Amino acid sequence: MANPVVVEVTRGSRVESAHRGAGAVVDATGKLVFAFGDIERPVFPRSAVKAFQALPLVESGAADRLGLTDAEIALCCASHSGEPEHVAAAAALLAKAGRDESALECGAHWPLGEEAARALARSGASPSALHNNCSGKHAGFVCLACARGVDPKGYVEPDHPVQREVKAALEAMTGVTLGEESRGIDGCSIPTYAIPLSALALGFARLGTGEGLAPERRRAAQRIRAAVAANPTMVAGAGRFDTEAMTIAGARAFTKTGAEGVFCAALPAVGLGVAVKADDGAKRAAETMIASLIDRFGGLSTQERARLSRFVSPRLTNWRGIEVGFVRPSGPLSLT
Amino acid sequence: MANPVVVEVTRGSRVESAHRGAGAVVDATGKLVFAFGDIERPVFPRSAVKAFQALPLVESGAADRLGLTDAEIALCCASHSGEPEHVAAAAALLAKAGRDESALECGAHWPLGEEAARALARSGASPSALHNNCSGKHAGFVCLACARGVDPKGYVEPDHPVQREVKAALEAMTGVTLGEESRGIDGCSIPTYAIPLSALALGFARLGTGEGLAPERRRAAQRIRAAVAANPTMVAGAGRFDTEAMTIAGARAFTKTGAEGVFCAALPAVGLGVAVKADDGAKRAAETMIASLIDRFGGLSTQERARLSRFVSPRLTNWRGIEVGFVRPSGPLSLT
């Protein structure tokens, strides 16, 4: 059965495009609070689980031994815009591991942030692996390997000790055993494992509350949440959803985007985890879905909800600034 | 009822995302040759109908009176990448009307072409309305107004003589009466009118064959097709679908992308018109749909079909060039 239409894009008085999707809101015991669409089909969470992937670095004590700052830990959970502060923090992480950008195996791309990309072009430079939106996560993998005395070379491979630890953390957080049949290769070359939305939401409820986690992991989850809440610009960049939403909600929402229309969030204040995916992979649909669920379940104040509203139902303007339509939640996410 | 899944995006052994859509292939009498999904729901064709919008300029004789070249006429039908040759041709069009870029009412944006955008940033300049992907179409509107002795000011407004002529051409080509209730505002500020895919496909069959058109319009359609076929780089830009597909197919396919997942094509050699829309507005889905229909109905040679295959089922690689998946036609467009 088709997942429901959950986001509509209007132009004038008409719906121009529509997005279908699925989503789950669960508590830390796995109890379903709200759901729509097929939440048991495994989906690749892509970058949405970077916080889970950063757990080994922190809980192993490697982050403390290398003296990582909160901003640097936040960058390990980031899909950053390639702004100067992101690039500098990625370089600093590698330096603390005694390495440099040549250790990165994520590949290079122009900064995700349009302003950052133009500034780089204006400077006459070309992008390096430090500009890759995943460079912080990768630098964190290099830190983990070096702190453990393991050669970081090949750290993106499924059988490298780093990826084995990362996979174990993913399995423990979500309660799902991840076999080879569930594995794909992510944009930054590390494995990505298909996991049902219900299990991803459970993992985020645990990340947010610490419930059901061993003491070291609970402390690591808390450190990561606090690091990100204190440094929302490190996790994404100027004007981007994660940065703006966490600037509004503070420590009461930990949100993380993933490619192909995935979004996850922990809502620690209310003990919930959230995971959504747009069937078609659209970022705008995923953002509207997660914003609408944070609006509904996040326990935000009226003022905070008012500030979040531009993400729940963004106004669309054209090149001259004329309003042409809206993106709006629909069906099970309808505002009425 | 939901439109069928027509395009799948795979990662590893799994379908990561899927796109639903509708499409119609018709001949110049309106006879349906092939269809999937709801082809009677009106959709905004956006930039896909730029060739129809250019008909008044050519059939009125204005293009000849102002001495427009084939390359300039092709630019009037373009969603161009903002490369230097596009910008120069837009400026040349305006000069032939005795105007300059201050006459353009499309707004400015950074070039669609990533290389062109970076080169502009590198030069220290900012984008002007000439870089807007619609600047050729708008310059054509200015030419039409000036050649008719009408003040071009306000040429984007529905009641301006230029837009009234353009709307009449759209109505005649598609056979649909376009009321106010079908009107939205396009990204470049001109009206866009919602039209069923079946009628858009009929319009393109007529554009391609000239059947059912008055002699002047038939000649204008032929001139536009020939101008575009001779200048495929003017219509889009380096590496983009329209430019590549028409370089492969020559005069046997006239293709045109529109925002929000629309694509239209005329296949003059086989007397057919094609129109598709991805429900969710995805460009990648629209491209795979139209490529797959040209592959199937376009009467291309085996060699040409082999060259087109990278658009029918594009291989997806990550930042390090590793193959991670495919985009592929599915359901009614399945290759088997």
Short mmCIF file of N, CA, C and O in Angstrom, two decimals, chain B residues 129-187:
data_model
loop_
_atom_site.label_atom_id
_atom_site.label_comp_id
_atom_site.label_asym_id
_atom_site.label_seq_id
_atom_site.Cartn_x
_atom_site.Cartn_y
_atom_site.Cartn_z
N ALA B 129 20.05 40.01 -13.97
CA ALA B 129 18.90 39.36 -14.59
C ALA B 129 19.31 38.61 -15.85
O ALA B 129 18.64 37.65 -16.26
N LEU B 130 20.42 38.99 -16.48
CA LEU B 130 20.88 38.27 -17.67
C LEU B 130 21.27 36.83 -17.33
O LEU B 130 21.21 35.94 -18.19
N HIS B 131 21.68 36.57 -16.09
CA HIS B 131 22.07 35.21 -15.68
C HIS B 131 20.86 34.36 -15.33
O HIS B 131 20.99 33.14 -15.21
N ASN B 132 19.71 34.98 -15.10
CA ASN B 132 18.49 34.22 -14.81
C ASN B 132 18.27 33.22 -15.95
O ASN B 132 18.37 33.58 -17.13
N ASN B 133 17.96 31.98 -15.59
CA ASN B 133 17.83 30.93 -16.62
C ASN B 133 16.74 31.25 -17.65
O ASN B 133 16.72 30.68 -18.72
N CYS B 134 15.84 32.16 -17.30
CA CYS B 134 14.75 32.55 -18.20
C CYS B 134 15.04 33.85 -18.95
O CYS B 134 14.14 34.40 -19.60
N SER B 135 16.27 34.36 -18.89
CA SER B 135 16.52 35.69 -19.47
C SER B 135 16.28 35.72 -20.97
O SER B 135 15.89 36.75 -21.53
N GLY B 136 16.51 34.59 -21.67
CA GLY B 136 16.27 34.57 -23.11
C GLY B 136 14.79 34.71 -23.43
O GLY B 136 14.39 35.48 -24.30
N LYS B 137 13.98 33.95 -22.70
CA LYS B 137 12.53 34.05 -22.90
C LYS B 137 12.04 35.46 -22.63
O LYS B 137 11.26 36.02 -23.42
N HIS B 138 12.56 36.04 -21.55
CA HIS B 138 12.14 37.40 -21.20
C HIS B 138 12.63 38.41 -22.24
O HIS B 138 11.89 39.33 -22.60
N ALA B 139 13.86 38.24 -22.71
CA ALA B 139 14.36 39.14 -23.76
C ALA B 139 13.49 39.00 -25.01
O ALA B 139 13.21 39.99 -25.70
N GLY B 140 13.03 37.79 -25.28
CA GLY B 140 12.11 37.57 -26.41
C GLY B 140 10.80 38.32 -26.22
O GLY B 140 10.25 38.89 -27.17
N PHE B 141 10.29 38.32 -24.99
CA PHE B 141 9.06 39.08 -24.71
C PHE B 141 9.29 40.58 -24.98
O PHE B 141 8.43 41.27 -25.53
N VAL B 142 10.45 41.06 -24.54
CA VAL B 142 10.77 42.48 -24.75
C VAL B 142 10.86 42.76 -26.26
O VAL B 142 10.34 43.78 -26.74
N CYS B 143 11.48 41.84 -27.01
CA CYS B 143 11.57 42.00 -28.47
C CYS B 143 10.18 42.06 -29.09
O CYS B 143 9.91 42.91 -29.95
N LEU B 144 9.30 41.15 -28.66
CA LEU B 144 7.95 41.11 -29.22
C LEU B 144 7.23 42.43 -28.97
O LEU B 144 6.62 43.02 -29.88
N ALA B 145 7.30 42.91 -27.72
CA ALA B 145 6.63 44.17 -27.38
C ALA B 145 7.18 45.31 -28.23
O ALA B 145 6.40 46.06 -28.85
N CYS B 146 8.49 45.43 -28.29
CA CYS B 146 9.10 46.55 -29.01
C CYS B 146 8.79 46.48 -30.50
O CYS B 146 8.51 47.51 -31.13
N ALA B 147 8.84 45.28 -31.07
CA ALA B 147 8.55 45.13 -32.49
C ALA B 147 7.10 45.50 -32.79
O ALA B 147 6.77 45.94 -33.89
N ARG B 148 6.23 45.30 -31.81
CA ARG B 148 4.81 45.63 -31.97
C ARG B 148 4.52 47.09 -31.62
O ARG B 148 3.37 47.53 -31.69
N GLY B 149 5.55 47.82 -31.15
CA GLY B 149 5.34 49.21 -30.75
C GLY B 149 4.63 49.36 -29.42
O GLY B 149 4.01 50.37 -29.13
N VAL B 150 4.70 48.30 -28.61
CA VAL B 150 4.05 48.30 -27.29
C VAL B 150 5.13 48.54 -26.24
O VAL B 150 6.24 48.02 -26.36
N ASP B 151 4.80 49.30 -25.18
CA ASP B 151 5.75 49.49 -24.08
C ASP B 151 5.98 48.14 -23.39
O ASP B 151 5.02 47.52 -22.91
N PRO B 152 7.23 47.67 -23.33
CA PRO B 152 7.45 46.36 -22.69
C PRO B 152 7.24 46.38 -21.17
O PRO B 152 7.07 45.31 -20.58
N LYS B 153 7.25 47.53 -20.57
CA LYS B 153 7.11 47.61 -19.11
C LYS B 153 5.88 46.84 -18.64
O LYS B 153 4.79 47.02 -19.17
N GLY B 154 6.08 45.96 -17.64
CA GLY B 154 4.97 45.17 -17.12
C GLY B 154 4.64 43.96 -17.99
O GLY B 154 3.57 43.37 -17.85
N TYR B 155 5.59 43.57 -18.84
CA TYR B 155 5.31 42.46 -19.78
C TYR B 155 5.09 41.12 -19.08
O TYR B 155 4.68 40.16 -19.71
N VAL B 156 5.39 41.04 -17.78
CA VAL B 156 5.15 39.79 -17.05
C VAL B 156 3.71 39.68 -16.54
O VAL B 156 3.29 38.60 -16.09
N GLU B 157 2.97 40.76 -16.59
CA GLU B 157 1.61 40.77 -16.04
C GLU B 157 0.63 40.08 -16.99
O GLU B 157 0.72 40.26 -18.20
N PRO B 158 -0.34 39.34 -16.41
CA PRO B 158 -1.28 38.58 -17.25
C PRO B 158 -2.03 39.44 -18.27
O PRO B 158 -2.38 38.94 -19.34
N ASP B 159 -2.25 40.71 -17.96
CA ASP B 159 -3.05 41.55 -18.85
C ASP B 159 -2.22 42.34 -19.86
O ASP B 159 -2.78 43.05 -20.70
N HIS B 160 -0.90 42.24 -19.78
CA HIS B 160 -0.05 42.92 -20.76
C HIS B 160 -0.27 42.25 -22.13
O HIS B 160 -0.47 41.04 -22.21
N PRO B 161 -0.26 43.06 -23.20
CA PRO B 161 -0.49 42.48 -24.54
C PRO B 161 0.41 41.27 -24.84
O PRO B 161 -0.04 40.32 -25.49
N VAL B 162 1.67 41.29 -24.37
CA VAL B 162 2.57 40.16 -24.63
C VAL B 162 2.03 38.88 -23.98
O VAL B 162 1.95 37.83 -24.63
N GLN B 163 1.64 38.96 -22.71
CA GLN B 163 1.15 37.74 -22.04
C GLN B 163 -0.20 37.31 -22.60
O GLN B 163 -0.53 36.12 -22.57
N ARG B 164 -0.99 38.25 -23.09
CA ARG B 164 -2.26 37.86 -23.72
C ARG B 164 -1.99 37.06 -24.99
O ARG B 164 -2.64 36.03 -25.24
N GLU B 165 -1.02 37.48 -25.77
CA GLU B 165 -0.66 36.73 -26.99
C GLU B 165 -0.10 35.35 -26.64
O GLU B 165 -0.38 34.35 -27.31
N VAL B 166 0.74 35.33 -25.60
CA VAL B 166 1.37 34.07 -25.18
C VAL B 166 0.30 33.09 -24.71
O VAL B 166 0.32 31.90 -25.06
N LYS B 167 -0.65 33.58 -23.94
CA LYS B 167 -1.73 32.72 -23.46
C LYS B 167 -2.57 32.19 -24.62
O LYS B 167 -2.93 31.00 -24.64
N ALA B 168 -2.83 33.03 -25.60
CA ALA B 168 -3.61 32.58 -26.76
C ALA B 168 -2.87 31.47 -27.51
O ALA B 168 -3.49 30.51 -27.97
N ALA B 169 -1.55 31.59 -27.60
CA ALA B 169 -0.77 30.54 -28.26
C ALA B 169 -0.84 29.24 -27.48
O ALA B 169 -1.00 28.15 -28.06
N LEU B 170 -0.73 29.34 -26.15
CA LEU B 170 -0.83 28.15 -25.29
C LEU B 170 -2.18 27.48 -25.47
O LEU B 170 -2.28 26.24 -25.58
N GLU B 171 -3.24 28.28 -25.50
CA GLU B 171 -4.60 27.74 -25.64
C GLU B 171 -4.76 27.05 -26.99
O GLU B 171 -5.33 25.96 -27.08
N ALA B 172 -4.25 27.68 -28.03
CA ALA B 172 -4.42 27.11 -29.37
C ALA B 172 -3.62 25.82 -29.53
O ALA B 172 -4.09 24.86 -30.13
N MET B 173 -2.40 25.82 -28.99
CA MET B 173 -1.56 24.63 -29.14
C MET B 173 -2.12 23.44 -28.37
O MET B 173 -2.04 22.30 -28.82
N THR B 174 -2.67 23.70 -27.17
CA THR B 174 -3.10 22.60 -26.30
C THR B 174 -4.59 22.33 -26.39
O THR B 174 -5.07 21.30 -25.91
N GLY B 175 -5.34 23.26 -26.98
CA GLY B 175 -6.79 23.08 -27.06
C GLY B 175 -7.50 23.28 -25.74
O GLY B 175 -8.65 22.85 -25.58
N VAL B 176 -6.85 23.93 -24.79
CA VAL B 176 -7.45 24.12 -23.47
C VAL B 176 -7.69 25.61 -23.24
O VAL B 176 -6.82 26.44 -23.52
N THR B 177 -8.89 25.95 -22.75
CA THR B 177 -9.17 27.34 -22.38
C THR B 177 -8.62 27.59 -20.99
O THR B 177 -8.91 26.84 -20.06
N LEU B 178 -7.80 28.65 -20.87
CA LEU B 178 -7.07 28.87 -19.62
C LEU B 178 -7.66 30.04 -18.86
O LEU B 178 -7.41 31.21 -19.18
N GLY B 179 -8.46 29.72 -17.86
CA GLY B 179 -9.10 30.75 -17.04
C GLY B 179 -8.19 31.19 -15.90
O GLY B 179 -7.11 30.65 -15.69
N GLU B 180 -8.69 32.19 -15.17
CA GLU B 180 -7.91 32.73 -14.06
C GLU B 180 -7.66 31.68 -12.99
O GLU B 180 -6.64 31.70 -12.31
N GLU B 181 -8.63 30.75 -12.83
CA GLU B 181 -8.50 29.74 -11.78
C GLU B 181 -7.35 28.78 -12.06
O GLU B 181 -6.90 28.07 -11.16
N SER B 182 -6.86 28.77 -13.31
CA SER B 182 -5.76 27.85 -13.64
C SER B 182 -4.41 28.56 -13.59
O SER B 182 -3.40 27.98 -13.97
N ARG B 183 -4.38 29.79 -13.09
CA ARG B 183 -3.16 30.58 -13.17
C ARG B 183 -2.36 30.60 -11.87
O ARG B 183 -2.91 30.76 -10.79
N GLY B 184 -1.06 30.43 -11.99
CA GLY B 184 -0.12 30.64 -10.89
C GLY B 184 0.96 31.58 -11.37
O GLY B 184 0.99 31.95 -12.54
N ILE B 185 1.85 31.97 -10.46
CA ILE B 185 2.97 32.84 -10.84
C ILE B 185 4.22 31.97 -10.92
O ILE B 185 4.53 31.22 -10.00
N ASP B 186 4.93 32.08 -12.04
CA ASP B 186 6.12 31.26 -12.23
C ASP B 186 7.32 31.86 -11.48
O ASP B 186 7.26 32.99 -11.00
N GLY B 187 8.39 31.10 -11.43
CA GLY B 187 9.60 31.56 -10.74
C GLY B 187 10.15 32.86 -11.31
O GLY B 187 10.75 33.66 -10.60
#
